[in-house]
């Protein structure tokens, strides 16, 4: 129980990414005695997206957070939250989740040798995320309510029972997640002009702002990017200015009606001259297809809202030509793959079927003889 990961002793000259706590130990609340729990999260690709640059006239880069160990950015915060939980002697972590937090909490708790209890809204979680949570042996409870109901109960339990809350209301999560901004600045040499993120509880929006702020204070960056956050139109409490009781969107990871970090997000928006916007589901799916078919990056619907939001803002004339833009795409497309199998009009994609015959395959491929 609670065995820290042994410190690796790499061969001289070799280099393996060590996870965000070891990579940024001097910028996080850890000591030499902290029992670091890591699955090697962070160090994700920041990729140029020429197709999006062409469409918008901006210089667009994509931070591909689906490349984290459990397939979403939640791992950056979870390494910190579970590490601190173990440091405080916790035996069980608890969270409410739309799926990715639970997958991450389950994996990190298992790696640490402690338990994970997760509360999920019944019938509202993508199958890949449910599979991960079960595979990593979490105690899974489906609640007959929304994510917001689950979070209320998780907070109640953490206040009254020996369980440690690892939702993003836990500041350790935000601390871990701020490292994504550090990575962007390292790769680009400075902060971008504009940074776009999907918004659910708004923890990540808050975390990037904190990361950039700290990088400016440390002299690593010269400017604060304008932080643009997007919510699904059917689940847009921050844009509307009031909680949404029955949030509805295909982007299940951001189906949140009463964001936990609402106040912090408004502060971050004001600090960065930022913006919150709402995007319809159809535009989210179209953006998902553009990113997968024109850039080569497959993301879940919630993540594609960064792309949809940028396209919407560019069409509105709100993105200056040549502006350097970073889009965070938060989770991998394989977690919720069904949407790629539907056409824009909602019918199923029909694969072409041919007999075992080279000429017929060639004809079906449109190859000239
Ligand atoms: C959690 C999550 C979000 C929302 O992040 P918040 O910090 O809650 O705003 C967006 N996309 C994906 C894939 C997520 O898992």
CSV table of C-alpha atoms and ligand atoms in Angstrom, one decimal:
chain,number,residue,atom,x,y,z
A,1,UNK,CA,0.0,0.0,0.0
A,2,UNK,CA,1.0,3.6,-0.7
A,3,UNK,CA,4.4,2.6,-2.2
A,4,UNK,CA,5.7,5.6,-4.1
A,5,UNK,CA,6.9,5.0,-7.6
A,6,UNK,CA,10.6,4.3,-7.4
A,7,UNK,CA,12.7,7.1,-8.9
A,8,UNK,CA,14.0,6.0,-12.3
A,9,UNK,CA,17.7,5.8,-12.9
A,10,UNK,CA,18.1,6.4,-16.6
A,11,UNK,CA,21.1,5.4,-18.6
A,12,UNK,CA,23.3,8.5,-19.1
A,13,UNK,CA,22.1,10.4,-22.2
A,14,UNK,CA,18.8,8.7,-22.4
A,15,UNK,CA,15.6,10.7,-21.8
A,16,UNK,CA,12.1,9.5,-20.8
A,17,UNK,CA,9.4,12.0,-19.9
A,18,UNK,CA,9.0,11.6,-16.1
A,19,UNK,CA,5.4,12.9,-15.6
A,20,UNK,CA,4.4,16.4,-14.7
A,21,UNK,CA,5.4,16.3,-11.0
A,22,UNK,CA,9.0,15.3,-11.6
A,23,UNK,CA,9.3,17.5,-14.7
A,24,UNK,CA,8.0,20.6,-12.8
A,25,UNK,CA,8.8,19.7,-9.2
A,26,UNK,CA,10.1,23.2,-8.5
A,27,UNK,CA,6.8,24.7,-9.5
A,28,UNK,CA,4.4,22.4,-7.6
A,29,UNK,CA,3.8,21.9,-3.9
A,30,UNK,CA,5.9,18.7,-3.5
A,31,UNK,CA,9.1,17.9,-1.5
A,32,UNK,CA,11.7,15.1,-1.7
A,33,UNK,CA,9.6,13.1,0.7
A,34,UNK,CA,6.4,13.3,-1.4
A,35,UNK,CA,5.3,9.8,-2.6
A,36,UNK,CA,4.9,10.7,-6.3
A,37,UNK,CA,2.1,8.7,-8.1
A,38,UNK,CA,2.6,9.0,-11.9
A,39,UNK,CA,1.7,7.2,-15.0
A,40,UNK,CA,4.0,9.4,-17.1
A,41,UNK,CA,1.3,12.0,-17.9
A,42,UNK,CA,2.0,15.3,-19.7
A,43,UNK,CA,4.7,16.0,-22.4
A,44,UNK,CA,1.9,15.8,-24.9
A,45,UNK,CA,2.3,16.9,-28.6
A,46,UNK,CA,1.8,20.5,-29.6
A,47,UNK,CA,1.1,20.1,-33.3
A,48,UNK,CA,0.8,22.6,-36.1
A,49,UNK,CA,-2.6,22.5,-37.9
A,50,UNK,CA,-2.1,23.9,-41.4
A,51,UNK,CA,-5.7,23.1,-42.4
A,52,UNK,CA,-7.0,25.2,-39.6
A,53,UNK,CA,-4.5,28.0,-40.3
A,54,UNK,CA,-5.7,28.1,-43.9
A,55,UNK,CA,-9.4,28.2,-42.8
A,56,UNK,CA,-8.8,31.0,-40.2
A,57,UNK,CA,-5.8,33.0,-41.4
A,58,UNK,CA,-4.3,32.5,-38.0
A,59,UNK,CA,-1.2,30.4,-37.0
A,60,UNK,CA,-3.0,27.5,-35.3
A,61,UNK,CA,-1.5,24.8,-33.0
A,62,UNK,CA,-3.2,21.9,-31.3
A,63,UNK,CA,-2.3,20.6,-27.8
A,64,UNK,CA,-3.3,17.0,-28.1
A,65,UNK,CA,-4.2,16.0,-24.6
A,66,UNK,CA,-5.8,12.7,-25.7
A,67,UNK,CA,-2.1,11.5,-25.7
A,68,UNK,CA,-2.1,11.3,-21.9
A,69,UNK,CA,-2.1,7.8,-20.2
A,70,UNK,CA,-5.8,7.5,-19.8
A,71,UNK,CA,-6.6,9.6,-22.9
A,72,UNK,CA,-7.5,12.9,-21.4
A,73,UNK,CA,-5.9,16.0,-19.7
A,74,UNK,CA,-7.5,14.9,-16.4
A,75,UNK,CA,-4.3,12.8,-15.8
A,76,UNK,CA,-2.3,16.0,-15.3
A,77,UNK,CA,-4.4,17.0,-12.3
A,78,UNK,CA,-4.9,13.5,-11.1
A,79,UNK,CA,-1.2,12.7,-10.6
A,80,UNK,CA,-1.1,15.7,-8.2
A,81,UNK,CA,-4.5,15.0,-6.5
A,82,UNK,CA,-3.7,11.3,-5.9
A,83,UNK,CA,-0.1,12.1,-4.9
A,84,UNK,CA,-1.3,14.6,-2.3
A,85,UNK,CA,-4.1,12.2,-1.2
A,86,UNK,CA,-1.5,9.5,-0.5
A,87,UNK,CA,0.8,12.0,1.2
A,88,UNK,CA,-2.1,12.9,3.5
A,89,UNK,CA,-2.7,9.2,4.2
A,90,UNK,CA,-5.9,8.8,2.3
A,91,UNK,CA,-7.0,5.2,1.6
A,92,UNK,CA,-9.9,6.0,-0.8
A,93,UNK,CA,-10.3,8.8,-3.3
A,94,UNK,CA,-13.8,9.8,-4.5
A,95,UNK,CA,-15.0,11.8,-7.5
A,96,UNK,CA,-18.1,12.7,-9.5
A,97,UNK,CA,-17.5,12.4,-13.2
A,98,UNK,CA,-18.9,12.7,-16.7
A,99,UNK,CA,-16.4,9.9,-17.5
A,100,UNK,CA,-12.8,11.1,-17.9
A,101,UNK,CA,-12.2,12.1,-14.3
A,102,UNK,CA,-13.4,8.6,-13.2
A,103,UNK,CA,-11.2,6.9,-15.7
A,104,UNK,CA,-8.2,8.9,-14.5
A,105,UNK,CA,-8.9,8.6,-10.8
A,106,UNK,CA,-9.4,4.8,-11.1
A,107,UNK,CA,-6.1,4.4,-12.9
A,108,UNK,CA,-4.0,6.6,-10.6
A,109,UNK,CA,-5.6,5.2,-7.4
A,110,UNK,CA,-4.9,1.7,-8.6
A,111,UNK,CA,-1.3,2.6,-9.4
A,112,UNK,CA,-1.0,4.0,-5.9
A,113,UNK,CA,-2.5,1.0,-4.3
A,114,UNK,CA,-5.5,2.8,-2.8
A,115,UNK,CA,-9.2,2.7,-3.6
A,116,UNK,CA,-11.3,4.8,-5.9
A,117,UNK,CA,-15.0,5.4,-5.6
A,118,UNK,CA,-16.8,7.2,-8.6
A,119,UNK,CA,-20.2,8.6,-9.0
A,120,UNK,CA,-21.5,8.8,-12.6
A,121,UNK,CA,-24.8,10.2,-14.0
A,122,UNK,CA,-26.7,7.0,-15.0
A,123,UNK,CA,-26.7,6.4,-18.8
A,124,UNK,CA,-24.8,9.6,-19.5
A,125,UNK,CA,-21.2,8.3,-19.8
A,126,UNK,CA,-19.4,7.3,-23.0
A,127,UNK,CA,-18.7,3.6,-23.2
A,128,UNK,CA,-14.9,3.9,-23.5
A,129,UNK,CA,-14.8,5.9,-20.3
A,130,UNK,CA,-17.1,3.5,-18.5
A,131,UNK,CA,-14.9,0.6,-19.6
A,132,UNK,CA,-11.7,2.3,-18.3
A,133,UNK,CA,-13.3,3.0,-14.9
A,134,UNK,CA,-14.4,-0.7,-14.6
A,135,UNK,CA,-11.1,-2.0,-16.0
A,136,UNK,CA,-9.1,0.0,-13.4
A,137,UNK,CA,-11.2,-1.6,-10.7
A,138,UNK,CA,-13.0,1.5,-9.3
A,139,UNK,CA,-16.1,1.2,-7.1
A,140,UNK,CA,-18.6,2.6,-9.6
A,141,UNK,CA,-22.0,4.0,-8.6
A,142,UNK,CA,-24.4,5.2,-11.2
A,143,UNK,CA,-26.6,8.0,-9.8
A,144,UNK,CA,-30.1,8.7,-11.2
A,145,UNK,CA,-29.3,12.3,-11.7
A,146,UNK,CA,-27.0,14.8,-13.5
A,147,UNK,CA,-23.2,15.3,-13.0
A,148,UNK,CA,-24.1,18.3,-10.8
A,149,UNK,CA,-26.1,16.0,-8.5
A,150,UNK,CA,-23.1,13.6,-8.4
A,151,UNK,CA,-20.7,16.3,-7.4
A,152,UNK,CA,-23.0,17.5,-4.6
A,153,UNK,CA,-23.1,14.0,-3.2
A,154,UNK,CA,-19.3,13.5,-3.6
A,155,UNK,CA,-18.7,16.7,-1.7
A,156,UNK,CA,-21.1,15.6,1.1
A,157,UNK,CA,-19.3,12.2,1.3
A,158,UNK,CA,-15.9,13.8,1.5
A,159,UNK,CA,-17.0,16.1,4.3
A,160,UNK,CA,-18.5,13.2,6.3
A,161,UNK,CA,-16.7,10.0,5.5
A,162,UNK,CA,-13.0,9.0,5.2
A,163,UNK,CA,-12.8,9.6,1.4
A,164,UNK,CA,-10.6,12.2,-0.3
A,165,UNK,CA,-12.2,14.3,-3.0
A,166,UNK,CA,-10.3,14.5,-6.3
A,167,UNK,CA,-12.7,16.7,-8.4
A,168,UNK,CA,-11.3,19.9,-9.8
A,169,UNK,CA,-12.7,21.8,-6.7
A,170,UNK,CA,-9.6,20.2,-5.2
A,171,UNK,CA,-6.8,22.8,-5.9
A,172,UNK,CA,-4.2,20.0,-6.4
A,173,UNK,CA,-6.0,19.2,-9.6
A,174,UNK,CA,-5.7,22.8,-10.9
A,175,UNK,CA,-2.0,22.8,-9.9
A,176,UNK,CA,-1.3,19.7,-11.9
A,177,UNK,CA,-3.2,21.0,-14.9
A,178,UNK,CA,-1.4,24.3,-15.0
A,179,UNK,CA,1.6,22.4,-16.4
A,180,UNK,CA,0.0,22.2,-19.8
A,181,UNK,CA,0.6,26.0,-20.1
A,182,UNK,CA,4.3,25.5,-19.2
A,183,UNK,CA,4.6,23.0,-22.0
A,184,UNK,CA,3.1,25.3,-24.5
A,185,UNK,CA,5.4,28.1,-23.6
A,186,UNK,CA,8.4,25.8,-23.8
A,187,UNK,CA,7.6,24.6,-27.3
A,188,UNK,CA,6.5,28.0,-28.8
A,189,UNK,CA,9.1,30.1,-26.9
A,190,UNK,CA,6.4,32.3,-25.5
A,191,UNK,CA,2.7,32.3,-24.8
A,192,UNK,CA,0.3,32.3,-27.8
A,193,UNK,CA,-1.9,35.3,-28.5
A,194,UNK,CA,-5.1,33.3,-28.1
A,195,UNK,CA,-5.7,30.0,-26.2
A,196,UNK,CA,-9.0,28.1,-26.7
A,197,UNK,CA,-10.3,25.4,-24.4
A,198,UNK,CA,-13.6,23.5,-23.9
A,199,UNK,CA,-15.4,24.5,-20.7
A,200,UNK,CA,-17.3,22.1,-18.4
A,201,UNK,CA,-16.6,22.9,-14.7
A,202,UNK,CA,-14.1,25.5,-16.0
A,203,UNK,CA,-11.2,24.0,-14.0
A,204,UNK,CA,-9.0,23.7,-17.0
A,205,UNK,CA,-9.7,27.3,-18.2
A,206,UNK,CA,-8.6,28.4,-14.7
A,207,UNK,CA,-5.6,26.2,-14.7
A,208,UNK,CA,-4.2,27.4,-18.1
A,209,UNK,CA,-4.6,31.0,-16.9
A,210,UNK,CA,-2.7,30.2,-13.7
A,211,UNK,CA,0.0,28.5,-15.7
A,212,UNK,CA,0.5,31.4,-18.0
A,213,UNK,CA,0.4,33.9,-15.1
A,214,UNK,CA,3.2,31.9,-13.3
A,215,UNK,CA,5.2,31.7,-16.5
A,216,UNK,CA,5.1,35.5,-17.0
A,217,UNK,CA,6.1,36.0,-13.3
A,218,UNK,CA,9.0,33.5,-13.9
A,219,UNK,CA,10.2,35.4,-17.0
A,220,UNK,CA,9.4,32.5,-19.3
A,221,UNK,CA,6.6,34.3,-21.2
A,222,UNK,CA,6.1,37.9,-22.1
A,223,UNK,CA,2.3,38.0,-22.5
A,224,UNK,CA,-1.0,36.6,-21.2
A,225,UNK,CA,-3.0,35.0,-24.0
A,226,UNK,CA,-6.6,35.9,-24.4
A,227,UNK,CA,-8.4,32.8,-23.0
A,228,UNK,CA,-11.4,31.7,-25.0
A,229,UNK,CA,-13.7,29.1,-23.5
A,230,UNK,CA,-16.6,27.3,-25.2
A,231,UNK,CA,-19.6,25.5,-23.8
A,232,UNK,CA,-22.2,23.4,-25.7
A,233,UNK,CA,-25.3,25.5,-26.6
A,234,UNK,CA,-27.5,23.1,-24.6
A,235,UNK,CA,-25.2,23.3,-21.6
A,236,UNK,CA,-23.9,26.8,-21.4
A,237,UNK,CA,-24.5,28.2,-17.9
A,238,UNK,CA,-21.6,30.6,-18.0
A,239,UNK,CA,-22.6,32.1,-21.3
A,240,UNK,CA,-26.2,32.4,-20.2
A,241,UNK,CA,-25.3,33.7,-16.7
A,242,UNK,CA,-27.4,31.1,-14.8
A,243,UNK,CA,-27.2,27.4,-14.0
A,244,UNK,CA,-28.8,25.0,-16.5
A,245,UNK,CA,-31.0,22.4,-14.8
A,246,UNK,CA,-31.0,19.7,-17.5
A,247,UNK,CA,-27.9,20.3,-19.6
A,248,UNK,CA,-28.2,18.6,-23.0
A,249,UNK,CA,-25.4,18.0,-25.5
A,250,UNK,CA,-23.7,15.1,-27.3
A,251,UNK,CA,-20.4,16.5,-25.8
A,252,UNK,CA,-20.9,14.5,-22.6
A,253,UNK,CA,-17.6,15.6,-21.0
A,254,UNK,CA,-18.9,19.2,-20.8
A,255,UNK,CA,-22.5,18.4,-20.0
A,256,UNK,CA,-22.4,20.4,-16.8
A,257,UNK,CA,-25.1,22.8,-15.7
A,258,UNK,CA,-23.5,24.5,-12.7
A,259,UNK,CA,-19.7,24.7,-13.1
A,260,UNK,CA,-17.7,24.3,-9.9
A,261,UNK,CA,-15.0,26.9,-11.0
A,262,UNK,CA,-17.5,29.4,-12.3
A,263,UNK,CA,-16.3,32.4,-10.2
A,264,UNK,CA,-12.6,31.6,-10.9
A,265,UNK,CA,-13.4,31.4,-14.6
A,266,UNK,CA,-15.0,34.8,-14.7
A,267,UNK,CA,-12.0,36.2,-12.9
A,268,UNK,CA,-9.7,34.5,-15.4
A,269,UNK,CA,-11.8,35.8,-18.3
A,270,UNK,CA,-11.5,39.4,-17.0
A,271,UNK,CA,-7.7,39.0,-16.3
A,272,UNK,CA,-7.0,37.7,-19.8
A,273,UNK,CA,-9.5,39.9,-21.8
A,274,UNK,CA,-11.1,36.5,-22.5
A,275,UNK,CA,-14.3,35.3,-23.9
A,276,UNK,CA,-17.0,32.6,-23.4
A,277,UNK,CA,-19.1,31.3,-26.2
A,278,UNK,CA,-21.7,28.6,-26.9
A,279,UNK,CA,-21.6,26.2,-29.9
A,280,UNK,CA,-24.4,24.0,-31.3
A,281,UNK,CA,-23.9,20.2,-31.4
A,282,UNK,CA,-23.9,20.1,-35.2
A,283,UNK,CA,-21.0,22.5,-35.4
A,284,UNK,CA,-19.1,20.4,-32.8
A,285,UNK,CA,-19.5,17.3,-34.9
A,286,UNK,CA,-18.5,19.2,-38.1
A,287,UNK,CA,-15.4,20.5,-36.3
A,288,UNK,CA,-14.6,17.0,-35.0
A,289,UNK,CA,-14.6,15.8,-38.6
A,290,UNK,CA,-12.5,18.6,-39.8
A,291,UNK,CA,-9.9,17.9,-37.2
A,292,UNK,CA,-9.8,14.2,-37.9
A,293,UNK,CA,-10.1,14.3,-41.7
A,294,UNK,CA,-8.0,17.4,-42.4
A,295,UNK,CA,-5.4,17.5,-39.6
A,296,UNK,CA,-5.2,13.8,-38.5
A,297,UNK,CA,-6.2,14.2,-34.9
A,298,UNK,CA,-9.1,12.3,-33.5
A,299,UNK,CA,-10.8,13.7,-30.5
A,300,UNK,CA,-14.0,13.2,-28.5
A,301,UNK,CA,-16.9,15.7,-29.2
A,302,UNK,CA,-16.2,17.9,-26.2
A,303,UNK,CA,-12.7,18.4,-27.3
A,304,UNK,CA,-13.8,19.4,-30.8
A,305,UNK,CA,-15.6,22.4,-29.4
A,306,UNK,CA,-12.2,24.2,-29.3
A,307,UNK,CA,-12.0,23.9,-33.1
A,308,UNK,CA,-15.6,24.8,-33.6
A,309,UNK,CA,-15.2,27.8,-31.3
A,310,UNK,CA,-12.1,29.1,-33.2
A,311,UNK,CA,-13.9,28.7,-36.5
A,312,UNK,CA,-16.9,30.6,-35.2
A,313,UNK,CA,-14.8,33.4,-33.8
A,314,UNK,CA,-12.8,33.6,-37.0
A,315,UNK,CA,-16.0,33.8,-39.1
A,316,UNK,CA,-17.1,36.6,-36.7
A,317,UNK,CA,-13.9,38.5,-37.5
A,318,UNK,CA,-12.6,38.2,-33.9
A,319,UNK,CA,-9.4,36.4,-34.8
A,320,UNK,CA,-6.6,38.7,-36.1
A,321,UNK,CA,-4.7,37.5,-39.2
A,322,UNK,CA,-1.5,35.7,-38.2
A,323,UNK,CA,-2.4,35.5,-34.6
A,324,UNK,CA,-0.8,32.6,-32.9
A,325,UNK,CA,-3.6,30.3,-31.5
A,326,UNK,CA,-3.3,27.2,-29.4
A,327,UNK,CA,-6.4,24.9,-29.2
A,328,UNK,CA,-6.4,22.4,-26.4
A,329,UNK,CA,-8.2,19.2,-27.4
A,330,UNK,CA,-8.9,17.6,-24.1
A,331,UNK,CA,-9.8,13.9,-24.8
A,332,UNK,CA,-9.1,11.1,-27.3
A,333,UNK,CA,-11.7,10.2,-30.0
A,334,UNK,CA,-11.4,6.5,-29.1
A,335,UNK,CA,-13.2,7.2,-25.8
A,336,UNK,CA,-16.5,8.0,-27.6
A,337,UNK,CA,-16.0,6.7,-31.2
A,338,UNK,CA,-19.6,6.4,-32.3
A,339,UNK,CA,-20.0,9.9,-33.7
A,340,UNK,CA,-17.4,9.3,-36.4
A,341,UNK,CA,-19.7,6.5,-37.8
A,342,UNK,CA,-22.5,9.0,-38.6
A,343,UNK,CA,-22.8,11.3,-41.6
A,344,UNK,CA,-23.7,14.9,-41.2
A,345,UNK,CA,-27.4,14.1,-41.9
A,346,UNK,CA,-27.4,11.6,-39.1
A,347,UNK,CA,-27.4,8.4,-41.1
A,348,UNK,CA,-24.9,5.6,-40.6
A,349,UNK,CA,-21.7,5.6,-42.6
A,350,UNK,CA,-21.9,2.5,-44.9
A,351,UNK,CA,-18.6,0.9,-45.7
A,352,UNK,CA,-18.2,-0.3,-49.3
A,353,UNK,CA,-18.3,-4.1,-49.6
A,354,UNK,CA,-16.9,-6.0,-52.6
A,355,UNK,CA,-16.1,-9.7,-53.5
A,356,UNK,CA,-12.5,-11.1,-53.3
A,357,UNK,CA,-11.4,-9.6,-56.6
A,358,UNK,CA,-8.6,-7.1,-57.2
A,359,UNK,CA,-10.2,-5.5,-60.2
A,360,UNK,CA,-13.4,-4.8,-58.3
A,361,UNK,CA,-11.5,-3.4,-55.3
A,362,UNK,CA,-9.6,-1.2,-57.8
A,363,UNK,CA,-12.8,0.0,-59.3
A,364,UNK,CA,-14.4,0.7,-55.9
A,365,UNK,CA,-11.3,2.7,-55.0
A,366,UNK,CA,-11.6,4.7,-58.2
A,367,UNK,CA,-8.1,3.6,-59.4
A,368,UNK,CA,-7.3,4.1,-63.1
A,369,UNK,CA,-6.0,1.0,-64.8
B,1,LIG,C1,-13.3,17.3,-18.1
B,1,LIG,C2,-13.3,17.6,-19.5
B,1,LIG,C3,-13.6,18.8,-20.1
B,1,LIG,C4,-14.0,20.0,-19.2
B,1,LIG,O1,-12.9,20.5,-18.4
B,1,LIG,P1,-13.3,21.5,-17.2
B,1,LIG,O2,-12.0,21.6,-16.5
B,1,LIG,O3,-14.3,20.7,-16.4
B,1,LIG,O4,-13.8,22.7,-17.8
B,1,LIG,C5,-13.5,19.0,-21.4
B,1,LIG,N1,-13.2,18.0,-22.3
B,1,LIG,C6,-12.9,16.8,-21.8
B,1,LIG,C7,-12.6,15.7,-22.7
B,1,LIG,C8,-13.0,16.5,-20.4
B,1,LIG,O5,-12.7,15.3,-20.0
